[in-house]
GROMACS .gro file of C-alpha atoms in nm:
model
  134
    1UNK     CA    1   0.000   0.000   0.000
    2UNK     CA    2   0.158   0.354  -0.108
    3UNK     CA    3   0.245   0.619   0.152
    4UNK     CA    4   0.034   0.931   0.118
    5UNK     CA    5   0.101   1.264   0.286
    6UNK     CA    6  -0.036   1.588   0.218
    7UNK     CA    7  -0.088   2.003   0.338
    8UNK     CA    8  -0.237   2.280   0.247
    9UNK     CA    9  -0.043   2.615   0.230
   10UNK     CA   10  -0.155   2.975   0.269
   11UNK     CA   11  -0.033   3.198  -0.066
   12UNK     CA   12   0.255   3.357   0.151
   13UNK     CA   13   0.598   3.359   0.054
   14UNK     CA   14   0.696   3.174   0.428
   15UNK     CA   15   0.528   2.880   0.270
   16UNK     CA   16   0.760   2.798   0.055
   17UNK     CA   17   0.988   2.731   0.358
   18UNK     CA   18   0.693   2.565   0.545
   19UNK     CA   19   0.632   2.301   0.243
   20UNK     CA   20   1.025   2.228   0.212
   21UNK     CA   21   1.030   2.102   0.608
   22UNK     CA   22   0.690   1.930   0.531
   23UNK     CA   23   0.852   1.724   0.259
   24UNK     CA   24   1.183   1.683   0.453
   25UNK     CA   25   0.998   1.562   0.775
   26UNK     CA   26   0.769   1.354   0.562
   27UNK     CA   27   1.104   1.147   0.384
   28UNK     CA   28   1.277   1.149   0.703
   29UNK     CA   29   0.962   0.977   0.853
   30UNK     CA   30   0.966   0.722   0.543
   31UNK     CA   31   1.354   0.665   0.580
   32UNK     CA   32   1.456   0.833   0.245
   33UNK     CA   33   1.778   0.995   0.274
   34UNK     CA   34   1.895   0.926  -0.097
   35UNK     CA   35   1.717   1.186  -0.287
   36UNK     CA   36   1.645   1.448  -0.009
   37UNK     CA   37   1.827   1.719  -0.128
   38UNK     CA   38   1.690   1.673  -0.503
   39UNK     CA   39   1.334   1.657  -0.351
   40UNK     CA   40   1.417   1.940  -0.116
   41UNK     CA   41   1.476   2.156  -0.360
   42UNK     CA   42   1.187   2.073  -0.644
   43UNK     CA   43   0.931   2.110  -0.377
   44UNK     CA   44   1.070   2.520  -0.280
   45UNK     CA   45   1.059   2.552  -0.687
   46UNK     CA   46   0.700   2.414  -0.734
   47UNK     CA   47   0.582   2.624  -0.419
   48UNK     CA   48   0.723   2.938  -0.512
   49UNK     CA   49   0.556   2.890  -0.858
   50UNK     CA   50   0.222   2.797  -0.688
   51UNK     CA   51   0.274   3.095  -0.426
   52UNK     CA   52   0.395   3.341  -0.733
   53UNK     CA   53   0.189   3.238  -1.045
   54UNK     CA   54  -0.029   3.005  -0.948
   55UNK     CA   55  -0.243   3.051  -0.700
   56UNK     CA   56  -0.532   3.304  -0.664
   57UNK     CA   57  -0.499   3.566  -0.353
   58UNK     CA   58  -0.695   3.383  -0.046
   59UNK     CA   59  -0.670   3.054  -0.203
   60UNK     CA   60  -0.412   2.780  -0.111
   61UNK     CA   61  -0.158   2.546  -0.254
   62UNK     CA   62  -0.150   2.202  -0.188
   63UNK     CA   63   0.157   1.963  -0.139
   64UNK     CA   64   0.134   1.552  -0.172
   65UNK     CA   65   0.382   1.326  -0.130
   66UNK     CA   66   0.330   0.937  -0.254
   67UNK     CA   67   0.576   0.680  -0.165
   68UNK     CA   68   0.551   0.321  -0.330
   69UNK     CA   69   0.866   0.156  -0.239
   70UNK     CA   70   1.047   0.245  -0.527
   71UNK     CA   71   0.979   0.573  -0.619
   72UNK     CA   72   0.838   0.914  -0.426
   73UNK     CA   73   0.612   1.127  -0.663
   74UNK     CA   74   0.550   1.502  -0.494
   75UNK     CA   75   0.227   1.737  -0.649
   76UNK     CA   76   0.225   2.072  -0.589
   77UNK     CA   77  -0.175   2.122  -0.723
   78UNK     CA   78  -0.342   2.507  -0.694
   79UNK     CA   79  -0.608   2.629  -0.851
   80UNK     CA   80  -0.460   2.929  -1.081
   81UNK     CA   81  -0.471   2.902  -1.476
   82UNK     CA   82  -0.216   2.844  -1.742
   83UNK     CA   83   0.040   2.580  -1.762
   84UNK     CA   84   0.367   2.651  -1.652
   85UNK     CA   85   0.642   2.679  -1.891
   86UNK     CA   86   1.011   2.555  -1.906
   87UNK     CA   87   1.225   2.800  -2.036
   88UNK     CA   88   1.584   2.813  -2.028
   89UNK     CA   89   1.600   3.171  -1.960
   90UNK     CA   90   1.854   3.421  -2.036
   91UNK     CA   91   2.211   3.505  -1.930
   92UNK     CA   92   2.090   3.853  -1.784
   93UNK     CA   93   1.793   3.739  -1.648
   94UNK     CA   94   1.755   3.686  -1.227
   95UNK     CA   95   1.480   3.426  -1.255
   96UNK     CA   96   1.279   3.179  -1.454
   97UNK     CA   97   1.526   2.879  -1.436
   98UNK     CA   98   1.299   2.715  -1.163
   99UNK     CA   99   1.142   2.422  -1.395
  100UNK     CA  100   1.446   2.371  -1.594
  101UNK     CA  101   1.612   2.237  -1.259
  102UNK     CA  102   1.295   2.040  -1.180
  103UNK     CA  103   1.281   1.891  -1.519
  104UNK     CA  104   1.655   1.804  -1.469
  105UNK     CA  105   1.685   1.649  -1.138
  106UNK     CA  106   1.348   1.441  -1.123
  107UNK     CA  107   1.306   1.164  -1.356
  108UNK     CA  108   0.974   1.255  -1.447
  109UNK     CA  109   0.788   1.578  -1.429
  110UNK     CA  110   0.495   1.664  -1.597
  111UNK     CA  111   0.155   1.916  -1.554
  112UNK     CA  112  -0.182   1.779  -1.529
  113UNK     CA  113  -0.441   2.032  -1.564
  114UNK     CA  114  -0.803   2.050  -1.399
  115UNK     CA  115  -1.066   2.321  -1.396
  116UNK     CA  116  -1.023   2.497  -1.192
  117UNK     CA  117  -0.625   2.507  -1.184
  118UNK     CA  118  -0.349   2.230  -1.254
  119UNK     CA  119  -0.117   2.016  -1.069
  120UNK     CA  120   0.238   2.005  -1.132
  121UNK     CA  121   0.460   1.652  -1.053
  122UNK     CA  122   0.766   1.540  -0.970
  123UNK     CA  123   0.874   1.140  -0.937
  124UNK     CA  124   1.185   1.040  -0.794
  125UNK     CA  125   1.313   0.674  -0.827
  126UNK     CA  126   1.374   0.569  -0.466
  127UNK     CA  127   1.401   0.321  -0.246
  128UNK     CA  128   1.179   0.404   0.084
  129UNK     CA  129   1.409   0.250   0.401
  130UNK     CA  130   1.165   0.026   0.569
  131UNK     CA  131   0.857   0.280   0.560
  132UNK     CA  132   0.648   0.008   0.388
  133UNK     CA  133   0.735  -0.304   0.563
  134UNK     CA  134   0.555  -0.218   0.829
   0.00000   0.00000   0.00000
């Protein structure tokens, strides 16, 4: 049976921090340690688009981690419109580089629209320390 964890976020920049410790705790918890810092760092990306872009003022964000044994998929789902964009982004330019890094450190990534909003993915091959024996 998969692990499932998720939270709801408030559209304020300190929940970008807030989702990052949620998703740290939440691996700890499940004993992945190999991937942490890739996972770590997708989740601030995908929350800071959700808090920036995404996500209509009052409304929230939410963040869901799955764990089947073998690989950890996190969703960052909000309710704004569009579909977010990779771009490579320019030499001169301070920002925009956020789903080029996601696209290169998970080993899938991909949008999935709704109406209202979308939800963006991650998955991460892993292998979950025990979590699911139990």
């Amino acid at each position: 049976m998969p692990l499932l964890r998720q939270r709801r976020f408030p559209r304020a920049r300190r929940s970008v921090g807030a989702a990052r410790e949620f998703a740290v705790e939440t691996l700890l918890e499940w004993g992945c340690h190999d991937r942490q810092e890739d996972i770590r760092l997708c989740v601030s990306e995908l929350a800071t688009n959700a808090v920036l872009h995404g996500v209509p003022p009052g409304r929230e964000f939410l963040l869901a981690l799955t764990g089947d044994g073998a690989s950890i998929r996190v969703e960052v789902r909000d309710s704004g419109g569009g579909v977010p964009v990779v771009k490579a982004g320019g030499l001169d330019e301070c920002g925009g580089r956020g789903l080029l890094l996601v696209q290169a450190l998970a080993d899938d990534f991909g949008v999935t629209s709704h109406n209202p909003g979308k939800t963006v993915w991650t998955v991460f091959k892993s292998v979950l320390g025990g979590a699911l024996e139990s």
